[in-house]
Amino acid sequence: MATAASTSAFDREDVQFPSGGELCAAWLYRPTGAPLQKASSSSKPRLYPVVVMAHGLGGIKEMGLDRYASCFAELGIVCLVFDYRHLGESGGTPRQLIDIQRQLDDYVAAIDYAAQLEFVDKQRIGVFGSSFSGGHVIEVAARDKRVTAVVSQCPFTNGFHSARCAGILPMFQLLGLAIRDVLFTRKDEIVSIKLAGKPGETAMMNSHDAMTLYDLVPPHLESEYKDYIAARLVLHIGFYCPGWKTSKVHCPILFAICGKDSVCPSAPTLSYAKKAPKATIMHYKDTGHFNIYTGANFDMATKDYTKFLRSNL
C-alpha cells in the first residue's frame, strides 16, 4: 500500500528482503506506472534504473534518506532505502550492533532484491551512501561489478584518520568499553556507547558539531530512536579503510567531499578520490559533515547528484 510519501511521480512501498537469515526493512520508491506484480509474458515492462541506499553510522532510513530518494525518484529512478540488520525496523539481535561485514552483505542483499524486480534495469544499478555508508558503497562497488554508478557523500575512508578526531582520552575510554562488550556480555546483550557527544565526551563522534546528528531524527521518532551502538565496533573501525579500494572502482563514482568535515577528514578522502579511474569530485569547501543533509547545502549537493545520476544511470 502506498504511503503518504507517494506523489504523482512515484509511489513508496514498505518492503522487506532477506539478508543473513534476517529481514531488512526498506522503502521502495517506484515511478508511477512501474508495477509491483510480475508483468504478463505477452508484455514487456519499461525498465528503470535503481539506486540502493542506506544511512551512516547508527543511522536509520527515517533520518533524511527519504529526501534523497524523493529527488532521485522524481527523475524516474527506482530507489531502495533500507535499514541494516540490527537497526531500525530490520531484524537481528543484539540490537544496535554495527558489524561492518554484515552491513556490506546487507548492501549486496539489497542489490540482489532490487535486481530481481521486474521493472528494474539490471544494467543500471547505482548505490548511494553517506558518512560510514559512503565508505561502504566504495567497498561494494569495488567488489560487485553489477554496480554501474556510485554517489559517496562525505565518505568514511580511513578508520585511523577518523578515530583521531575523537581525541586520545575518549579513544582509550571507548576501547575499554569495547573490551567489556566482547568479553562480559551474553549473546543478545551489548555494552553501549553514545553515537554523538560534545567535545571531550566518550562517544563515537564528539566534534563541535556532532550533536547536530540528532537533528536528523524526525519528531515522531525522537522518543524511540536509540542514540547508542554496541561498543565492540571500536575494536574494528580503526582498521576499516574503504578509501584503499577507490582504484578498484571502475564505474563512475561521485565523491561529495565536505571541506569542513569534522568526522571524516577531507584531505585523505580527496587523495583517495583522485585514484578512482572514473571519479567526479565535488569539493564543498564551506560545508560540514552534518549540515550537508539540510538546507542550502542539501540543495546544492543533490543538484550535483541528480545531474551525475542522469548522466551515468
C-alpha atoms as one frame of an Amber mdcrd trajectory, in Angstrom:
protein
   0.000   0.000   0.000   1.356   3.415  -0.955   2.405   5.675   1.898   1.857
   9.383   2.363   5.281   9.883   0.795   3.876   8.961  -2.615   3.438  11.670
  -5.242   2.154  11.879  -8.787   5.666  10.956  -9.958   6.306   7.950  -7.726
   4.849   5.586  -5.150   6.569   4.454  -1.962   6.009   0.978  -0.588   7.172
  -0.721   2.599   9.046  -3.881   1.624  11.410  -6.428   3.160  14.244  -8.517
   1.774  16.313 -11.338   3.290  19.904 -10.948   4.413  21.891 -13.373   6.531
  18.827 -15.143   7.873  17.057 -11.924   8.901  14.751  -9.486   7.141  15.835
  -5.965   6.279  13.112  -3.325   6.269  13.102  -0.959   3.314  11.207   1.653
   1.379  10.784   1.002  -2.320  10.293   4.108  -4.418   8.986   3.226  -7.857
   7.975   5.572 -10.639   4.243   5.781 -11.183   3.275   3.037 -13.596   6.008
   0.613 -12.588   4.073  -2.484 -11.413   4.854  -4.405  -8.246   3.497  -7.638
  -9.719   5.299  -9.544 -12.452   4.252  -8.497 -15.917   2.470 -10.989 -18.179
   4.627 -12.867 -20.660   2.926 -11.032 -23.538   4.073  -7.597 -22.426   7.469
  -6.046 -21.876   7.612  -3.660 -18.931   9.510  -0.425 -19.097  12.817  -0.802
 -17.284  14.079   1.801 -14.822  17.484   2.387 -13.220  17.729   1.790  -9.487
  19.689   3.338  -6.620  20.206   1.354  -3.413  20.931   3.374  -0.276  21.404
   3.097   3.485  22.498   5.515   6.203  25.749   6.160   8.016  26.918   5.115
  11.477  23.903   4.202  13.608  21.548   5.973  11.231  18.142   4.731  10.109
  16.303   5.422   6.888  13.963   7.954   8.504  16.900  10.281   9.208  16.699
  12.187   5.946  17.218   9.473   3.340  13.650   9.961   2.135  14.636  13.399
   0.848  17.413  11.993  -1.328  15.239   9.142  -2.559  12.436  11.543  -3.448
  14.822  13.678  -5.518  16.068  10.638  -7.410  12.594   9.126  -7.832  11.410
  12.368  -9.433  13.929  11.573 -12.209  12.304   8.193 -12.837  14.844   6.243
 -10.770  13.709   3.359  -8.594  15.117   3.724  -5.056  15.519   1.079  -2.391
  16.215   2.657   1.009  16.909   0.144   3.757  17.864  -0.323   7.395  20.783
  -2.627   8.157  20.229  -5.696  10.267  20.203  -4.904  14.000  18.986  -1.345
  13.378  15.716   0.469  12.832  12.847  -1.702  11.620  15.085  -4.535  10.439
  15.553  -7.821  12.285  18.600  -9.118  14.086  19.876  -9.335  17.636  21.552
  -7.922  19.553  20.028  -4.583  18.715  22.291  -1.661  17.795  25.097  -3.901
  16.604  27.280  -2.341  13.903  29.075  -5.146  12.084  30.982  -3.860   9.062
  30.902  -7.093   7.069  27.217  -7.650   7.782  26.411  -4.137   6.614  28.340
  -4.734   3.390  26.450  -8.006   2.966  23.169  -6.126   3.509  24.060  -3.793
   0.634  24.671  -6.800  -1.608  21.400  -8.397  -0.479  19.594  -5.130  -1.252
  21.123  -5.125  -4.732  20.020  -8.747  -5.179  16.462  -7.784  -4.240  16.389
  -4.701  -6.465  17.879  -6.547  -9.444  15.114  -9.146  -9.460  12.314  -6.583
  -9.657  10.538  -6.906 -12.974  10.739  -3.200 -13.763  14.422  -2.665 -12.842
  17.131  -2.486 -15.483  19.827  -4.832 -14.218  22.405  -2.974 -16.309  21.777
   0.300 -14.436  22.292  -0.229 -10.719  23.575   2.599  -8.556  24.465   2.830
  -4.866  24.340   5.842  -2.565  25.992   6.138   0.822  26.795   8.872   3.297
  29.445   9.033   6.023  30.025   5.429   7.179  27.934   4.096   4.299  29.803
   6.462   1.984  32.703   4.135   2.683  30.528   1.048   2.308  29.490   1.954
  -1.228  33.148   2.264  -2.237  33.760  -1.244  -0.916  30.618  -2.632  -2.544
  31.347  -1.078  -5.935  34.924  -2.387  -5.850  33.628  -5.928  -5.282  30.279
  -6.098  -7.090  30.543  -5.437 -10.806  26.762  -5.086 -11.130  27.135  -1.580
  -9.711  27.316   0.957 -12.546  27.288   4.266 -10.634  28.138   5.427  -7.099
  27.406   8.518  -5.030  29.644   8.657  -1.943  28.729  11.584   0.294  31.155
  12.833   2.977  32.578   9.329   3.000  34.340   7.494   5.784  37.519   6.426
   4.003  40.109   5.724   6.708  39.325   4.497  10.207  42.601   5.682  11.697
  42.123   9.261  10.499  38.520   9.360  11.722  39.440   7.838  15.089  41.982
  10.604  15.677  39.150  13.129  15.521  37.713  11.735  18.774  40.780  12.579
  20.862  43.198  10.334  22.766  41.441  10.101  26.161  37.961   9.350  24.752
  39.503   6.716  22.477  41.059   4.887  25.445  37.710   5.045  27.241  35.932
   3.702  24.158  38.466   0.908  23.895  37.781  -0.154  27.485  34.045  -0.267
  26.820  34.626  -2.287  23.651  36.641  -4.898  25.526  33.879  -5.165  28.130
  31.340  -5.567  25.327  33.230  -8.501  23.814  34.261 -10.294  26.993  31.496
  -9.714  29.512  28.158  -9.764  27.704  25.739 -12.549  26.852  24.693 -13.374
  23.301  21.937 -10.765  22.913  23.427  -8.119  25.201  25.720  -5.188  24.489
  27.776  -2.618  26.310  26.639   0.589  24.667  28.383   3.797  23.716  26.822
   7.049  22.600  26.816   7.809  18.927  27.393  11.527  19.351  28.549  13.744
  22.188  30.110  17.084  22.970  33.874  17.668  22.556  35.813  15.521  25.004
  32.865  13.253  25.811  33.089   9.488  25.394  31.189   8.993  22.157  31.854
   7.667  18.669  31.641  11.220  17.364  32.453  14.165  19.648  33.324  17.015
  17.330  31.975  20.517  17.866  29.027  19.798  15.573  28.442  16.107  16.317
  25.295  16.679  18.385  23.559  18.061  15.312  23.317  14.437  14.157  20.209
  14.184  16.311  18.557  16.993  14.388  18.061  14.428  11.612  15.748  12.346
  13.814  12.149  13.221  12.873   9.960  14.458  15.754   7.677  11.420  15.736
  10.682   9.130  16.366  12.524  11.197  18.988  11.271   9.036  21.856  12.070
   5.775  20.037  15.400   6.493  18.391  18.335   4.717  20.011  21.275   7.108
  20.231  23.845   4.423  21.023  25.547   1.404  19.469  27.392  -1.697  20.640
  30.871  -0.709  21.801  32.597  -3.659  20.114  32.754  -1.715  16.843  35.654
   0.299  18.316  37.893  -2.772  18.010  37.359  -2.882  14.240  36.626   0.591
  12.965  40.233   1.786  13.056  41.193  -0.926  10.583  38.387  -0.200   8.138
  39.815   1.797   5.236  37.491   1.720   2.218  39.496   4.562   0.676  42.138
   1.982  -0.189  39.678   0.456  -2.684  38.949   3.530  -4.797  41.366   2.453
  -7.537  39.293  -0.720  -7.934  36.030   1.128  -8.554  35.831   1.109 -12.333
  32.343   2.563 -12.717  31.596   6.299 -12.480  31.707   7.482  -8.869  30.862
  10.900  -7.458  32.696  11.884  -4.287  30.957  14.629  -2.302  33.720  15.915
  -0.021  32.953  18.408   2.739  35.775  20.878   3.300  34.860  21.420   6.965
  34.221  17.770   7.757  34.872  17.159  11.458  34.381  13.379  11.332  35.778
  12.184   8.001  38.757  14.451   7.245  38.600  15.838   3.729  42.316  15.732
   2.850  42.713  11.916   2.924  39.367  11.473   1.174  40.387  13.844  -1.601
  43.611  11.890  -2.070  41.737   8.585  -2.286  39.120  10.029  -4.641  41.747
  11.039  -7.168  42.750   7.381  -7.536  39.339   6.275  -8.818  39.520   5.831
 -12.614  36.139   7.485 -13.296  35.818   9.895 -10.398  33.740  13.045 -10.292
  34.930  15.062  -7.308  32.693  17.711  -5.783  34.532  19.612  -3.048  32.107
  21.651  -0.954  34.695  23.730   0.875  32.376  25.522   3.310  30.215  22.513
   4.191  30.486  20.364   7.319  29.848  16.686   7.912  26.348  17.150   9.286
  24.932  20.197   7.523  25.134  18.651   4.058  21.871  16.878   4.928  19.796
  20.042   5.195  19.085  23.486   3.784  21.107  25.127   1.049  23.911  22.582
   1.361  21.488  19.745   0.678  20.015  21.595  -2.295  23.459  22.290  -3.735
  24.640  18.704  -3.339  21.511  16.974  -4.620  21.570  19.150  -7.710  25.009
  17.691  -8.454  23.897  14.169  -7.593  20.871  14.238  -9.867  22.971  15.586
 -12.729  25.516  12.800 -12.171  22.883  10.055 -11.975  21.055  11.366 -15.011
  24.302  11.053 -16.979  25.533   7.738 -15.581  22.470   5.574 -14.908
